[in-house]
Amino acid sequence: MGRVSFFFGEAFRSLWRNYFMTIAAVVTVFLSMFLLGVVMVFVYNINAVLKDVEQKVEISVYLKDTASADDIETMQNEIVEMVEVKDSQFISKDEALKRLKEDLKEHEELIKDLPANPLPASFEISLKNPEEVALVAQRFEGRPIVDEVRYGKEIAERIFSVTSVIRNISAIFVVLLGAVSILLISNTIRLSIYARRREVEIMKLVGATNWFIRWPFIIEGLTVGLLGAILAVVFVLLGTDFVMDRIRENLVFLTVPYDAVSSLQTGLVLLGVGALIGAAGSGLGLRRFLNV
Amino acid sequence: MIKLEEVTKIYPPDTIGLESVSLHIEKGEFVFLVGASGSGKSTFIRLLIKELEPDRGRIIVGGRDLSTLRRWKVPYLRRNIGCVFQDFKLLPSKTVADNVFYALQVTGNASASARRKVDEILNLVGLGHKTNNYPHELSGGEQQRVSIARAFANHPPLLIADEPTGNLDPETSAGIMQLLYRINKTGTTVVMATHDREMVDKMRRRVIALEQGQVVRDQLRGGYGES
């Protein structure tokens, strides 16, 4: 116990005494964690929007008017049993007409005088993994009761190719930024250790073990990392709140799914990364000077 | 206490630190190590605390063979060797008392009695009134006395001093010597490297003279320059 409080005392005294270095290190952690946080929130939201777009890729299976109720039921059972299917809905001819009427509310006269219902009955199928849309759609083609299968083939493919590119780019961005943060922070820490290398040498000569010297440095690094990360989290959360409000006000049509869980995740990741880099950075940065 | 067998240390590429040095220092001795700069005095001392490794030969300190001593055990060796240096090597961010206390803390002894011990030792070296000052607030002689207090805090069987009076005026040096002499009286072996001719001549102790890494003279009650 005496030893633990000694290590903490040493760490905090030294943070206080070398306040200029402390501030420099905290600001470095803050800036890199803030950048990382902003990119993470950005990527998270892009992902959510992409998912939303992808979910809109549905298969519509239009049935011939000659299809009997039995045939339709058989097909419905079959669809429900497919593992790829997330959700499916049967739209009867009447329902299709009703929907059309709703859609055309202000131009009802256009379809008012139809002699008979020209719309086909259909199944609307959404998939667990929208990228399998072509595969599933194929199964319905050429069946006796099926008139046409539509899934917006080209649009779907284009969407998927664009989303995968965006996803890859943003993943690379996060990884790069993470690496840069680690370098930047550990460099700052190494600088502050270098300034005190003579002290470390003296401690060794007096007979201190490596861990006896190391602990205060690790606690220092941890503190710097946490302080910087806490600042970053505060600014990222305030910032996203502000930006999200503006987006919701001005771009009402965009579904912006930002939620509390993702903020919490971002916050925890930043705190964890900050603390880890801080502690590991000083623990490892010290290594060179311990070989006396 | 200290035994060297055919010890050679060469600094790459071919500067000789020590060359085939064999010697024996008994427990309780007071030994001067004399010689010009570059004669191997500092190499000798750095080898004793395993700050350097010899290229050849065997070094035994306090019954421990340093060549087989594991790296992680080095701190435990150093706790049994008090070290005093020309440049004092005090921690600038710690007070006088904390500097001495640190030597006790590294051994895991941070008790209240250890605190009292620090005060006692500082009184002993005549710095009882400066315990809360920082090293930069002290004169050179005072700083050296702090460093001696720290070296002696654990009551080590061996105390080595590398030109402890090198930066001090003659009067202050005499005080430091007095202190080392008293420490030697408690049974601690003292090895002191110096080129303070007057001091050595006055003390009449064992003198080991080094020249280009070799022992050229080993005299029981010697002076600095005589042969």
Coordinates of C-alpha atoms in Angstrom, one line a residue:
Chain A
M1 CA 0.0 0.0 0.0
G2 CA 2.8 2.4 1.0
R3 CA 4.5 1.5 -2.3
V4 CA 1.4 2.1 -4.4
S5 CA 0.7 5.5 -2.9
F6 CA 4.4 6.3 -3.4
F7 CA 4.2 5.5 -7.1
F8 CA 1.1 7.6 -7.5
G9 CA 2.7 10.4 -5.5
E10 CA 5.8 10.3 -7.7
A11 CA 3.8 10.3 -10.9
F12 CA 1.6 13.3 -9.9
R13 CA 4.5 15.3 -8.5
S14 CA 6.3 14.8 -11.7
L15 CA 3.3 15.7 -13.8
W16 CA 2.9 18.9 -11.8
R17 CA 6.6 19.8 -11.9
N18 CA 7.0 19.2 -15.6
Y19 CA 3.7 20.9 -16.3
F20 CA 4.8 22.2 -19.7
M21 CA 5.6 18.6 -20.9
T22 CA 2.4 17.4 -19.3
I23 CA 0.3 20.0 -21.2
A24 CA 2.1 19.2 -24.5
A25 CA 1.4 15.5 -24.1
V26 CA -2.2 16.0 -23.1
V27 CA -2.8 18.3 -26.0
T28 CA -1.2 15.8 -28.4
V29 CA -3.4 13.0 -27.0
F30 CA -6.4 15.2 -27.2
L31 CA -5.8 16.3 -30.8
S32 CA -5.2 12.8 -32.1
M33 CA -8.0 11.2 -30.2
F34 CA -10.4 14.0 -31.3
L35 CA -9.5 13.4 -34.9
L36 CA -9.9 9.7 -34.5
G37 CA -13.2 10.3 -32.7
V38 CA -14.5 12.6 -35.5
V39 CA -13.6 10.1 -38.1
M40 CA -15.1 7.2 -36.1
V41 CA -18.4 9.1 -35.8
F42 CA -18.3 10.0 -39.4
V43 CA -17.7 6.4 -40.5
Y44 CA -20.3 5.1 -38.2
N45 CA -22.9 7.4 -39.7
I46 CA -21.9 6.7 -43.3
N47 CA -22.2 3.0 -42.5
A48 CA -25.7 3.5 -41.1
V49 CA -26.7 5.5 -44.1
L50 CA -25.3 2.9 -46.4
K51 CA -27.1 0.1 -44.6
D52 CA -30.3 2.1 -44.9
V53 CA -29.8 2.4 -48.6
E54 CA -28.9 -1.2 -49.0
Q55 CA -32.0 -2.3 -47.1
K56 CA -34.1 -0.6 -49.7
V57 CA -32.9 -3.1 -52.2
E58 CA -35.9 -5.5 -52.4
I59 CA -37.1 -8.2 -54.7
S60 CA -40.6 -7.8 -56.2
V61 CA -42.1 -11.0 -57.6
Y62 CA -45.1 -10.1 -59.8
L63 CA -47.6 -12.9 -60.3
K64 CA -49.8 -13.7 -63.2
D65 CA -53.5 -13.0 -62.8
T66 CA -54.1 -16.7 -63.5
A67 CA -52.3 -17.8 -60.3
S68 CA -54.6 -19.7 -58.0
A69 CA -54.9 -19.1 -54.3
D70 CA -53.2 -22.5 -53.7
D71 CA -50.3 -21.6 -55.9
I72 CA -49.8 -18.4 -54.0
E73 CA -49.9 -20.0 -50.7
T74 CA -47.4 -22.7 -51.7
M75 CA -45.0 -19.9 -52.9
Q76 CA -45.5 -17.9 -49.7
N77 CA -44.6 -20.9 -47.6
E78 CA -41.5 -21.5 -49.7
I79 CA -40.4 -17.9 -49.3
V80 CA -40.8 -17.9 -45.6
E81 CA -38.6 -21.0 -45.4
M82 CA -35.7 -19.5 -47.3
V83 CA -32.8 -18.8 -45.0
E84 CA -31.8 -15.6 -46.8
V85 CA -35.2 -13.9 -46.4
K86 CA -35.6 -11.4 -43.6
D87 CA -39.1 -10.3 -44.4
S88 CA -41.7 -10.9 -47.0
Q89 CA -45.1 -9.5 -47.7
F90 CA -47.8 -10.6 -50.1
I91 CA -49.5 -7.7 -51.9
S92 CA -52.8 -8.7 -53.4
K93 CA -54.2 -7.0 -56.5
D94 CA -56.6 -4.9 -54.3
E95 CA -53.9 -3.8 -52.0
A96 CA -51.7 -2.8 -54.9
L97 CA -54.4 -0.6 -56.2
K98 CA -55.1 0.9 -52.8
R99 CA -51.4 1.7 -52.5
L100 CA -51.3 3.3 -55.9
K101 CA -54.3 5.4 -55.0
E102 CA -52.6 6.6 -51.9
D103 CA -49.5 7.4 -53.8
L104 CA -51.5 9.4 -56.3
K105 CA -53.8 11.1 -53.8
E106 CA -53.8 14.4 -55.6
H107 CA -54.2 13.0 -59.0
E108 CA -56.9 10.4 -58.3
E109 CA -58.7 11.2 -61.5
L110 CA -55.9 9.5 -63.4
I111 CA -57.1 6.0 -62.2
K112 CA -60.6 6.8 -61.3
D113 CA -62.2 5.4 -64.5
L114 CA -60.2 2.2 -64.8
P115 CA -62.5 -0.6 -66.0
A116 CA -60.7 -3.3 -64.1
N117 CA -57.7 -3.5 -61.8
P118 CA -54.7 -3.7 -64.0
L119 CA -52.2 -4.2 -61.3
P120 CA -50.7 -7.6 -60.6
A121 CA -50.4 -9.3 -57.2
S122 CA -46.9 -9.6 -55.9
F123 CA -44.5 -10.7 -53.2
E124 CA -42.1 -8.1 -51.7
I125 CA -39.1 -9.7 -50.3
S126 CA -36.3 -8.2 -48.3
L127 CA -33.2 -10.1 -47.5
K128 CA -30.9 -10.4 -44.4
N129 CA -28.0 -9.8 -46.6
P130 CA -29.0 -7.5 -49.5
E131 CA -26.0 -8.5 -51.5
E132 CA -27.6 -11.9 -52.2
V133 CA -30.4 -10.3 -54.0
A134 CA -29.5 -11.6 -57.5
L135 CA -29.1 -15.1 -56.3
V136 CA -32.5 -15.2 -54.6
A137 CA -34.3 -13.4 -57.4
Q138 CA -33.1 -16.0 -59.9
R139 CA -35.0 -18.7 -58.1
F140 CA -38.4 -17.1 -59.0
E141 CA -37.7 -16.6 -62.6
G142 CA -39.4 -18.7 -65.2
R143 CA -42.0 -20.2 -62.8
P144 CA -45.5 -20.8 -64.3
I145 CA -47.2 -18.4 -62.0
V146 CA -44.5 -15.7 -62.1
D147 CA -44.9 -12.9 -64.5
E148 CA -41.8 -10.9 -63.7
V149 CA -39.1 -10.6 -61.1
R150 CA -37.7 -7.1 -60.4
Y151 CA -35.0 -6.0 -58.1
G152 CA -33.4 -3.1 -59.8
K153 CA -30.5 -5.2 -60.8
E154 CA -28.2 -2.4 -62.0
I155 CA -29.0 0.0 -59.3
A156 CA -28.5 -2.7 -56.7
E157 CA -25.1 -3.6 -58.1
R158 CA -24.0 0.0 -58.4
I159 CA -25.0 0.7 -54.8
F160 CA -23.1 -2.3 -53.5
S161 CA -19.9 -1.4 -55.4
V162 CA -20.0 2.2 -54.2
T163 CA -20.8 1.2 -50.6
S164 CA -17.9 -1.3 -50.4
V165 CA -15.5 1.3 -51.7
I166 CA -16.6 3.8 -49.2
R167 CA -16.4 1.2 -46.4
N168 CA -12.9 0.2 -47.4
I169 CA -11.7 3.8 -47.6
S170 CA -13.1 4.7 -44.2
A171 CA -11.6 1.6 -42.6
I172 CA -8.2 2.5 -44.0
F173 CA -8.6 6.0 -42.8
V174 CA -9.4 4.9 -39.2
V175 CA -6.4 2.5 -39.2
L176 CA -4.0 5.1 -40.5
L177 CA -5.2 7.7 -38.1
G178 CA -4.8 5.2 -35.2
A179 CA -1.3 4.5 -36.3
V180 CA -0.4 8.2 -36.6
S181 CA -1.9 8.8 -33.1
I182 CA 0.2 6.1 -31.6
L183 CA 3.4 7.5 -33.2
L184 CA 2.6 11.0 -32.2
I185 CA 1.8 10.3 -28.6
S186 CA 4.6 7.9 -28.0
N187 CA 7.0 10.4 -29.5
T188 CA 5.8 13.1 -27.1
I189 CA 6.1 10.8 -24.2
R190 CA 9.6 9.6 -25.3
L191 CA 10.7 13.2 -25.4
S192 CA 9.6 13.8 -21.8
I193 CA 11.4 10.7 -20.7
Y194 CA 14.5 11.7 -22.6
A195 CA 14.5 15.0 -20.7
R196 CA 14.7 12.9 -17.5
R197 CA 17.1 10.2 -18.5
R198 CA 19.7 11.3 -16.0
E199 CA 17.2 10.9 -13.2
V200 CA 16.5 7.4 -14.4
E201 CA 20.3 6.7 -14.5
I202 CA 20.7 7.9 -10.9
M203 CA 17.8 5.8 -9.7
K204 CA 19.5 2.8 -11.3
L205 CA 22.8 3.6 -9.5
V206 CA 21.1 3.8 -6.2
G207 CA 19.8 0.3 -6.7
A208 CA 16.2 0.8 -7.9
T209 CA 14.7 -2.1 -9.8
N210 CA 13.3 -1.5 -13.3
W211 CA 9.8 -1.8 -12.1
F212 CA 10.4 0.6 -9.2
I213 CA 11.4 3.2 -11.7
R214 CA 8.8 2.2 -14.3
W215 CA 5.6 2.4 -12.3
P216 CA 5.5 6.1 -11.8
F217 CA 6.2 6.6 -15.5
I218 CA 3.4 4.3 -16.4
I219 CA 1.0 6.0 -14.1
E220 CA 2.1 9.3 -15.6
G221 CA 1.4 8.1 -19.1
L222 CA -1.9 6.6 -18.1
T223 CA -3.0 9.9 -16.6
V224 CA -1.9 12.0 -19.6
G225 CA -3.7 9.5 -21.9
L226 CA -6.9 9.6 -19.9
L227 CA -6.9 13.4 -19.6
G228 CA -6.4 13.9 -23.3
A229 CA -9.0 11.2 -24.2
I230 CA -11.6 12.7 -21.8
L231 CA -11.2 16.1 -23.4
A232 CA -11.5 14.5 -26.8
V233 CA -14.6 12.6 -25.9
V234 CA -16.3 15.7 -24.5
F235 CA -15.5 17.7 -27.7
V236 CA -16.5 14.9 -30.0
L237 CA -19.8 14.4 -28.3
L238 CA -20.6 18.1 -28.1
G239 CA -19.5 18.5 -31.7
T240 CA -21.6 15.6 -33.1
D241 CA -24.6 16.9 -31.1
F242 CA -24.2 20.3 -32.7
V243 CA -23.7 19.0 -36.2
M244 CA -26.5 16.4 -36.0
D245 CA -28.9 19.1 -34.9
R246 CA -28.0 21.2 -37.9
I247 CA -28.3 18.2 -40.3
R248 CA -31.7 17.3 -38.9
E249 CA -32.9 20.8 -39.3
N250 CA -31.7 21.3 -42.8
L251 CA -31.7 17.9 -44.4
V252 CA -34.9 16.4 -43.2
F253 CA -35.0 13.8 -45.9
L254 CA -31.7 12.2 -44.7
T255 CA -32.2 9.5 -42.1
V256 CA -29.5 10.2 -39.7
P257 CA -29.4 7.3 -37.3
Y258 CA -26.9 8.6 -34.8
D259 CA -27.7 7.3 -31.4
A260 CA -26.6 7.0 -27.8
V261 CA -25.1 3.6 -28.2
S262 CA -22.6 4.7 -30.8
S263 CA -21.6 7.8 -28.8
L264 CA -20.9 5.5 -25.8
Q265 CA -18.9 3.2 -28.0
T266 CA -16.9 6.0 -29.5
G267 CA -16.3 7.4 -26.1
L268 CA -15.1 4.1 -24.6
V269 CA -12.9 3.4 -27.6
L270 CA -11.2 6.8 -27.3
L271 CA -10.7 6.5 -23.5
G272 CA -9.4 3.0 -23.9
V273 CA -7.0 3.8 -26.8
G274 CA -5.8 7.0 -25.0
A275 CA -5.1 5.3 -21.7
L276 CA -3.4 2.3 -23.4
I277 CA -1.2 4.4 -25.7
G278 CA -0.3 6.6 -22.7
A279 CA 0.7 3.8 -20.4
A280 CA 2.3 1.6 -23.0
G281 CA 4.1 4.6 -24.6
S282 CA 5.8 5.5 -21.4
G283 CA 6.4 1.9 -20.3
L284 CA 8.1 1.1 -23.6
G285 CA 9.7 4.5 -24.1
L286 CA 11.6 4.0 -20.8
R287 CA 13.1 0.7 -21.9
R288 CA 16.1 2.3 -23.6
F289 CA 17.1 4.2 -20.5
L290 CA 16.8 1.3 -18.2
N291 CA 19.7 -0.6 -19.6
V292 CA 22.3 1.0 -17.4
Chain B
M1 CA 35.5 -7.9 -0.2
I2 CA 36.7 -7.2 -3.7
K3 CA 38.7 -9.6 -5.9
L4 CA 39.8 -9.0 -9.5
E5 CA 41.4 -11.8 -11.5
E6 CA 43.1 -10.9 -14.8
V7 CA 40.4 -8.4 -15.6
T8 CA 40.6 -6.7 -19.0
K9 CA 38.2 -4.1 -20.4
I10 CA 38.6 -2.7 -23.9
Y11 CA 36.4 0.0 -25.3
P12 CA 35.8 -0.5 -29.0
P13 CA 37.7 -0.3 -31.1
D14 CA 41.0 -0.6 -29.2
T15 CA 41.0 1.8 -26.2
I16 CA 42.3 0.1 -23.1
G17 CA 40.2 0.6 -20.0
L18 CA 41.9 -2.0 -17.8
E19 CA 44.5 -4.6 -18.8
S20 CA 45.0 -7.8 -16.8
V21 CA 44.3 -6.3 -13.5
S22 CA 44.4 -8.7 -10.5
L23 CA 44.0 -7.4 -7.0
H24 CA 42.4 -8.1 -3.7
I25 CA 40.8 -5.6 -1.3
E26 CA 40.0 -6.9 2.2
K27 CA 37.0 -6.0 4.2
G28 CA 37.3 -2.8 6.2
E29 CA 40.2 -1.4 4.1
F30 CA 40.5 2.2 2.9
V31 CA 42.0 2.2 -0.6
F32 CA 43.0 5.1 -2.8
L33 CA 42.9 4.5 -6.5
V34 CA 45.3 7.0 -8.1
G35 CA 46.4 7.8 -11.6
A36 CA 46.0 10.3 -14.4
S37 CA 42.8 10.8 -16.3
G38 CA 42.2 7.8 -18.6
S39 CA 44.3 5.5 -16.5
G40 CA 41.4 3.3 -15.7
K41 CA 40.1 4.5 -12.4
S42 CA 36.5 5.1 -13.5
T43 CA 36.5 1.9 -15.5
F44 CA 37.5 0.0 -12.4
I45 CA 34.6 1.6 -10.4
R46 CA 32.0 1.1 -13.1
L47 CA 33.0 -2.6 -13.4
L48 CA 32.4 -3.0 -9.6
I49 CA 28.8 -1.9 -9.8
K50 CA 28.3 -3.9 -13.0
E51 CA 27.6 -0.8 -15.1
L52 CA 30.2 -2.2 -17.4
E53 CA 31.1 -5.8 -18.2
P54 CA 34.7 -6.9 -18.4
D55 CA 35.9 -8.5 -21.7
R56 CA 38.1 -11.0 -19.8
G57 CA 38.6 -12.0 -16.2
R58 CA 36.5 -12.4 -13.1
I59 CA 35.3 -9.8 -10.6
I60 CA 34.0 -10.9 -7.2
V61 CA 32.3 -8.3 -4.9
G62 CA 31.1 -9.3 -1.5
G63 CA 31.4 -13.0 -2.4
R64 CA 29.3 -12.5 -5.6
D65 CA 30.8 -13.4 -9.0
L66 CA 29.6 -10.5 -11.1
S67 CA 30.0 -12.4 -14.4
T68 CA 27.3 -14.9 -13.4
L69 CA 25.1 -12.3 -11.6
R70 CA 21.8 -12.1 -13.4
R71 CA 20.8 -8.7 -14.8
W72 CA 17.7 -8.4 -12.6
K73 CA 19.8 -9.0 -9.6
V74 CA 22.1 -6.0 -10.3
P75 CA 19.9 -3.6 -8.3
Y76 CA 20.3 -5.8 -5.2
L77 CA 24.1 -5.7 -5.7
R78 CA 24.0 -1.9 -5.9
R79 CA 22.1 -1.6 -2.7
N80 CA 25.1 -3.1 -1.0
I81 CA 27.5 -0.7 -2.6
G82 CA 27.2 3.0 -1.7
C83 CA 28.3 5.2 -4.6
V84 CA 29.6 8.7 -4.5
F85 CA 30.4 10.6 -7.7
Q86 CA 32.3 13.7 -8.6
D87 CA 29.1 15.2 -10.0
F88 CA 27.0 14.1 -6.9
K89 CA 24.2 12.6 -9.0
L90 CA 21.4 13.8 -6.8
L91 CA 17.8 13.8 -8.0
P92 CA 17.2 17.5 -8.7
S93 CA 13.4 17.3 -8.1
K94 CA 13.7 15.8 -4.6
T95 CA 14.6 17.5 -1.4
V96 CA 17.7 16.6 0.5
A97 CA 15.8 14.3 2.8
D98 CA 13.9 12.7 0.0
N99 CA 17.1 12.0 -1.9
V100 CA 18.5 10.0 1.0
F101 CA 15.1 8.5 1.7
Y102 CA 14.9 7.2 -1.9
A103 CA 17.9 4.9 -1.3
L104 CA 15.8 3.3 1.5
Q105 CA 12.6 3.3 -0.5
V106 CA 14.1 1.2 -3.3
T107 CA 14.8 -1.5 -0.8
G108 CA 11.1 -1.5 0.2
N109 CA 11.8 0.3 3.4
A110 CA 9.5 3.3 3.6
S111 CA 8.5 3.2 7.2
A112 CA 8.5 6.0 9.8
S113 CA 11.6 4.5 11.3
A114 CA 13.3 4.9 7.9
R115 CA 12.3 8.5 8.0
R116 CA 14.0 8.9 11.3
K117 CA 17.0 7.2 10.0
V118 CA 17.3 9.7 7.2
D119 CA 17.3 12.6 9.7
E120 CA 19.9 10.8 11.8
I121 CA 22.2 10.4 8.8
L122 CA 21.7 13.9 7.7
N123 CA 22.6 15.1 11.2
L124 CA 25.6 13.0 11.1
V125 CA 26.9 14.6 7.9
G126 CA 26.1 18.0 9.3
L127 CA 23.1 18.8 7.2
G128 CA 20.3 18.4 9.7
H129 CA 19.2 22.0 9.1
K130 CA 18.9 21.6 5.3
T131 CA 16.7 18.5 5.0
N132 CA 13.9 20.3 3.1
N133 CA 16.2 22.2 0.7
Y134 CA 16.6 21.1 -2.9
P135 CA 20.0 20.1 -4.2
H136 CA 20.4 23.3 -6.3
E137 CA 20.1 25.4 -3.2
L138 CA 23.2 23.8 -1.6
S139 CA 26.9 24.4 -2.1
G140 CA 29.0 21.7 -3.8
G141 CA 30.4 20.5 -0.5
E142 CA 26.9 20.2 0.9
Q143 CA 25.6 18.3 -2.1
Q144 CA 28.5 15.9 -1.8
R145 CA 27.6 15.3 1.8
V146 CA 24.1 14.5 0.8
S147 CA 25.3 12.1 -1.7
I148 CA 27.5 10.4 0.9
A149 CA 24.6 10.3 3.3
R150 CA 22.6 8.6 0.6
A151 CA 25.4 6.1 -0.2
F152 CA 25.6 5.3 3.5
A153 CA 21.9 5.1 4.2
N154 CA 21.7 1.4 3.8
H155 CA 24.9 0.8 5.8
P156 CA 26.5 -1.0 2.8
P157 CA 29.6 -3.1 3.4
L158 CA 31.3 -1.3 0.5
L159 CA 31.4 2.4 -0.4
I160 CA 33.0 3.5 -3.6
A161 CA 33.8 7.1 -4.5
D162 CA 34.8 8.3 -7.9
E163 CA 36.7 11.6 -7.4
P164 CA 34.4 12.8 -4.6
T165 CA 36.5 15.9 -4.0
G166 CA 37.2 16.6 -7.7
N167 CA 34.9 19.6 -7.8
L168 CA 35.5 21.0 -4.3
D169 CA 38.0 23.4 -2.8
P170 CA 40.7 22.0 -0.4
E171 CA 39.0 22.9 2.8
T172 CA 35.6 21.4 1.8
S173 CA 37.5 18.4 0.5
A174 CA 39.0 17.8 3.9
G175 CA 35.6 17.7 5.4
I176 CA 34.4 15.2 2.9
M177 CA 37.5 13.0 3.6
Q178 CA 36.8 13.2 7.3
L179 CA 33.3 11.9 6.6
L180 CA 34.6 9.0 4.5
Y181 CA 37.2 8.2 7.1
R182 CA 34.5 8.0 9.8
I183 CA 32.4 5.7 7.6
N184 CA 35.4 3.5 7.1
K185 CA 35.7 3.3 10.9
T186 CA 32.3 1.7 11.1
G187 CA 33.7 -1.2 9.2
T188 CA 32.6 -0.2 5.7
T189 CA 35.2 -0.8 3.0
V190 CA 36.0 2.4 1.1
V191 CA 37.5 2.6 -2.3
M192 CA 38.2 6.1 -3.5
A193 CA 39.5 7.1 -6.9
T194 CA 41.2 10.5 -6.8
H195 CA 44.0 12.6 -8.1
D196 CA 44.1 14.8 -5.1
R197 CA 47.8 14.3 -4.3
E198 CA 47.9 16.2 -1.0
M199 CA 45.0 14.2 0.4
V200 CA 46.5 10.9 -0.4
D201 CA 49.9 11.8 1.0
K202 CA 48.2 13.0 4.2
M203 CA 46.0 10.0 4.8
R204 CA 48.7 7.3 4.4
R205 CA 46.5 4.5 3.3
R206 CA 46.8 1.7 0.8
V207 CA 47.4 3.2 -2.6
I208 CA 46.8 1.4 -5.9
A209 CA 48.3 3.3 -8.8
L210 CA 47.0 2.8 -12.3
E211 CA 48.7 3.7 -15.6
Q212 CA 47.2 2.9 -18.9
G213 CA 44.9 0.3 -17.4
Q214 CA 47.6 -1.5 -15.5
V215 CA 48.4 -1.6 -11.8
V216 CA 51.9 -0.1 -11.5
R217 CA 52.0 0.2 -7.8
D218 CA 50.1 -1.3 -4.8
Q219 CA 51.5 0.1 -1.5
L220 CA 50.0 -0.5 1.9
R221 CA 50.8 2.9 3.4
G222 CA 51.6 4.9 0.4
G223 CA 51.6 8.4 -0.9
Y224 CA 50.4 9.7 -4.3
G225 CA 53.6 9.9 -6.2
E226 CA 56.2 7.8 -4.4
S227 CA 57.4 4.5 -5.5

